[in-house]
XYZ file of C-alpha atoms in Angstrom:
307
model
C 60.515 108.280 159.732
C 60.589 109.051 156.484
C 64.095 108.737 154.866
C 66.309 110.055 152.037
C 68.601 107.976 149.427
C 71.680 110.594 148.464
C 74.091 108.541 146.048
C 77.220 108.727 147.987
C 79.458 109.404 145.093
C 77.810 112.502 144.977
C 78.997 113.734 147.936
C 82.524 113.522 149.944
C 81.789 112.505 153.281
C 78.013 110.750 154.940
C 76.507 110.194 157.749
C 75.705 107.008 159.120
C 72.330 106.249 159.610
C 72.212 105.344 163.274
C 74.867 107.414 164.837
C 75.829 110.375 162.205
C 79.305 109.324 161.793
C 80.986 110.593 158.878
C 82.055 107.671 156.532
C 84.870 107.463 153.877
C 84.036 109.274 150.646
C 83.767 106.923 147.750
C 81.390 104.267 148.222
C 78.767 103.094 144.878
C 76.175 102.270 147.106
C 72.668 104.613 148.181
C 72.766 105.991 151.836
C 70.068 105.958 153.265
C 70.454 109.028 156.233
C 67.411 110.510 158.219
C 67.078 113.934 157.943
C 67.452 114.561 161.047
C 71.256 113.723 160.459
C 71.473 115.844 157.230
C 74.553 117.534 156.764
C 75.374 120.385 154.561
C 77.598 119.686 151.165
C 80.629 119.630 151.816
C 83.236 122.411 149.368
C 85.252 120.115 146.572
C 88.700 121.340 148.016
C 89.391 122.875 151.772
C 89.584 126.578 151.751
C 93.741 127.364 151.956
C 94.170 125.066 149.031
C 91.824 126.789 146.019
C 93.362 130.194 148.165
C 96.453 128.417 147.290
C 95.532 127.663 143.757
C 94.415 130.582 143.323
C 97.929 132.561 145.092
C 99.986 129.982 141.954
C 97.900 130.938 139.135
C 98.469 134.166 139.787
C 101.937 134.176 139.822
C 102.706 131.721 137.345
C 100.878 134.424 135.642
C 103.417 137.582 137.178
C 105.542 134.922 136.174
C 105.238 134.354 132.328
C 104.404 138.219 132.233
C 106.887 139.956 133.586
C 109.038 142.677 130.973
C 111.893 140.404 131.965
C 113.557 142.351 129.246
C 113.042 145.904 129.775
C 113.974 144.857 133.900
C 117.303 143.590 133.233
C 117.560 146.827 130.870
C 116.835 148.802 133.532
C 119.218 146.765 135.454
C 122.479 147.289 134.096
C 121.254 150.798 133.826
C 121.394 151.470 137.573
C 124.174 149.301 138.224
C 125.832 151.184 135.647
C 124.969 154.261 136.633
C 125.633 153.162 140.367
C 129.368 152.215 139.637
C 130.047 155.731 138.352
C 128.694 158.055 140.748
C 130.773 155.480 143.242
C 133.941 155.111 141.759
C 135.903 158.064 139.633
C 137.930 155.338 137.586
C 135.592 153.262 136.795
C 132.777 156.521 135.110
C 136.256 157.615 133.511
C 136.587 153.782 131.968
C 132.889 153.568 130.884
C 132.568 157.481 129.055
C 135.826 156.007 127.183
C 135.159 152.823 126.382
C 131.158 153.227 125.890
C 130.228 156.262 124.902
C 129.419 156.991 121.014
C 132.254 159.127 119.698
C 131.150 160.215 115.823
C 135.344 160.688 115.144
C 135.411 156.972 116.253
C 132.700 155.106 114.073
C 135.032 152.560 113.454
C 134.053 150.596 116.841
C 130.737 149.599 116.398
C 130.491 148.864 119.495
C 129.250 152.601 120.575
C 126.388 152.395 118.220
C 125.097 150.887 120.552
C 126.599 150.615 124.088
C 126.049 154.882 124.812
C 122.590 153.478 125.786
C 123.834 152.566 129.332
C 125.650 155.613 129.744
C 123.812 158.514 131.177
C 125.126 161.893 132.209
C 123.981 162.278 135.775
C 121.664 160.511 138.388
C 118.435 162.919 137.087
C 119.249 161.824 133.815
C 119.272 158.209 134.245
C 116.465 158.289 136.313
C 113.283 160.318 133.409
C 114.921 157.536 131.030
C 114.881 154.464 132.711
C 111.109 155.575 134.515
C 109.290 156.660 131.201
C 111.132 153.647 129.342
C 109.929 150.893 132.124
C 105.986 152.698 131.968
C 105.834 152.777 127.685
C 107.464 149.118 127.700
C 105.305 147.014 130.258
C 102.447 146.949 128.335
C 104.581 146.448 125.809
C 106.170 143.750 126.354
C 103.354 142.283 127.415
C 101.481 142.518 124.582
C 103.966 142.295 121.923
C 106.599 140.341 123.656
C 109.484 140.787 124.821
C 112.006 140.295 121.146
C 109.377 142.265 119.546
C 109.901 145.572 122.310
C 113.888 144.300 121.937
C 113.224 144.727 118.396
C 112.436 148.370 118.995
C 114.223 148.940 121.267
C 117.697 148.862 120.536
C 116.437 148.968 116.588
C 115.629 153.053 118.267
C 119.091 153.108 119.329
C 120.439 152.344 116.384
C 118.537 154.874 114.252
C 119.575 157.822 117.151
C 123.815 156.897 116.713
C 123.479 157.216 113.664
C 121.585 160.301 113.084
C 124.038 161.636 115.463
C 126.869 160.982 112.618
C 124.903 162.118 109.686
C 123.738 165.121 111.112
C 125.372 166.655 114.256
C 128.816 164.610 114.182
C 130.489 167.022 116.421
C 127.851 166.096 119.084
C 128.957 162.592 121.421
C 126.375 160.661 122.991
C 125.346 158.939 125.864
C 121.948 158.359 127.458
C 118.709 155.942 126.369
C 116.863 158.519 124.960
C 116.524 157.273 121.632
C 115.261 154.102 122.059
C 112.579 155.281 125.204
C 111.618 157.762 121.915
C 111.410 154.350 119.657
C 109.410 152.887 122.447
C 107.422 156.083 122.817
C 106.642 155.696 118.801
C 105.709 152.089 118.590
C 102.816 152.277 120.824
C 101.071 153.996 117.712
C 102.490 151.403 115.620
C 100.401 149.253 117.917
C 97.337 151.054 117.699
C 97.400 151.315 113.836
C 97.844 148.151 113.370
C 95.439 146.343 116.588
C 92.630 149.078 116.922
C 89.935 147.125 115.921
C 91.089 144.084 118.937
C 93.165 146.101 121.057
C 91.677 147.856 124.693
C 91.455 150.981 125.808
C 92.958 151.633 122.532
C 91.903 155.817 122.232
C 92.786 156.682 125.150
C 95.692 155.034 124.460
C 96.204 157.291 121.234
C 95.894 160.557 123.320
C 98.457 159.598 125.871
C 100.606 159.224 123.652
C 100.143 162.052 121.520
C 100.379 164.185 124.246
C 103.126 163.099 125.497
C 104.645 163.859 121.764
C 103.090 167.513 121.997
C 105.147 168.581 125.069
C 108.611 166.622 124.218
C 108.543 168.577 120.865
C 107.341 171.872 122.646
C 110.609 171.260 125.000
C 112.757 170.479 122.319
C 111.979 173.743 120.819
C 111.637 175.370 124.138
C 115.301 174.241 124.714
C 116.808 174.765 121.241
C 115.127 177.948 119.901
C 115.053 179.443 123.614
C 118.287 178.249 125.608
C 120.599 177.431 122.506
C 120.200 173.570 123.184
C 122.711 174.401 126.587
C 122.908 172.733 130.492
C 122.231 169.977 129.014
C 122.875 169.857 124.835
C 119.573 167.571 123.881
C 121.099 165.002 121.023
C 117.989 166.503 118.529
C 119.006 164.337 115.626
C 118.782 160.670 118.559
C 115.963 161.775 119.154
C 114.280 161.975 116.164
C 115.484 159.039 114.167
C 114.988 157.045 117.690
C 110.679 158.393 117.496
C 111.558 157.901 113.142
C 112.678 154.231 113.499
C 110.652 152.887 116.935
C 107.344 153.813 114.644
C 109.037 151.916 111.374
C 110.349 148.897 113.376
C 106.740 148.720 115.041
C 105.402 148.384 112.019
C 107.130 145.736 110.368
C 107.074 143.356 113.455
C 104.742 143.733 115.819
C 101.628 141.701 115.247
C 98.275 140.742 117.224
C 98.008 140.763 120.962
C 96.892 137.483 122.659
C 94.603 136.454 124.819
C 95.861 134.894 128.468
C 94.640 131.215 126.707
C 97.175 132.134 123.253
C 94.538 132.411 120.452
C 94.607 135.490 118.840
C 92.155 138.371 120.053
C 90.103 137.982 116.462
C 86.938 139.825 115.328
C 83.620 137.632 115.843
C 83.291 135.684 112.334
C 80.386 136.789 110.161
C 79.301 139.954 108.644
C 83.446 141.222 110.481
C 84.678 138.396 107.960
C 84.714 140.678 104.996
C 86.310 144.128 107.121
C 88.744 140.952 108.007
C 90.484 141.042 105.042
C 90.667 144.111 103.839
C 92.273 144.772 106.662
C 94.481 141.847 106.821
C 95.130 143.474 103.040
C 96.257 146.784 104.472
C 98.139 145.907 107.007
C 100.990 144.200 104.388
C 100.341 147.736 103.029
C 101.396 149.298 105.898
C 104.256 146.705 106.180
C 105.973 146.925 102.751
C 106.347 150.499 102.961
C 107.729 150.173 106.228
C 110.270 148.309 105.522
C 110.707 150.004 102.443
C 111.042 153.066 104.674
C 113.386 151.508 106.796
C 115.382 150.134 104.490
C 116.698 153.538 102.737
C 117.084 155.205 105.963
C 119.285 152.729 107.201
C 121.036 152.019 103.973
C 121.832 155.987 103.740
C 123.073 156.328 106.953
C 125.670 153.253 106.923
C 126.575 154.764 103.106
C 127.709 158.038 104.590
C 128.982 156.743 107.666
C 131.473 154.602 105.506
C 132.658 157.348 103.057
C 132.379 159.812 106.373
C 136.516 159.245 106.759
C 137.373 160.137 110.331
């Protein structure tokens, strides 16, 4: 009978020559195995262990990439809305303590605390759904801290703009932060256009949303006389402008799953990458200068204008 030699260090189990019984793996000698006792190669790991490993990796990836910042903010806003709908006294207290009142500008927390309040369940649901849709991909690419800068920057810009341009209005809702998230998508596309996935589709979607909102705002302002509800156009405008500027200032190139920058290949693309780096620096300088001018003007007006 013809016999074949099998190295034992490359097999997990071998069958003995006479009885085809399994022997312990890890043997260093060469075992002679008859052809009729051949066994198929075994998997490195049992199927259930491989499935478990893949599930653990998927769960870890979900944990690392989850949009925690926007989830926490949205949960707080939902909690505030629920407590206000159940307890009338709590709702009146929150309205008194958190709403932005341009006549109480010395209470500086109101410039941001108003984003936690909403005028009814429909207003809260609309803002929370839209901010989650916008922030989930943005927070995955730009991480939570940069997304927080954009969101709170838009909220601060909304209150400052309202106090300057429409001081007769009280302000509640996260619309200014939502507008900041929307326009910051354009900043992300501008800064990372060569490497960003689905860049044209994303740019088209953002432009459609912006145009649709502008059309609704014009209709609501001129045909409905800005009533039922009364929209804070100054807050929306300020949040949109500052969201774009803050995004241009703080956003970076997204990281790949391995943590390496998603740069273009070397070689012929190197000169273009260098030119784009200089262009990015110029864009950031322009955004920083514009943001400084707007912020200084808004703060100066709020300091000098009497309550």
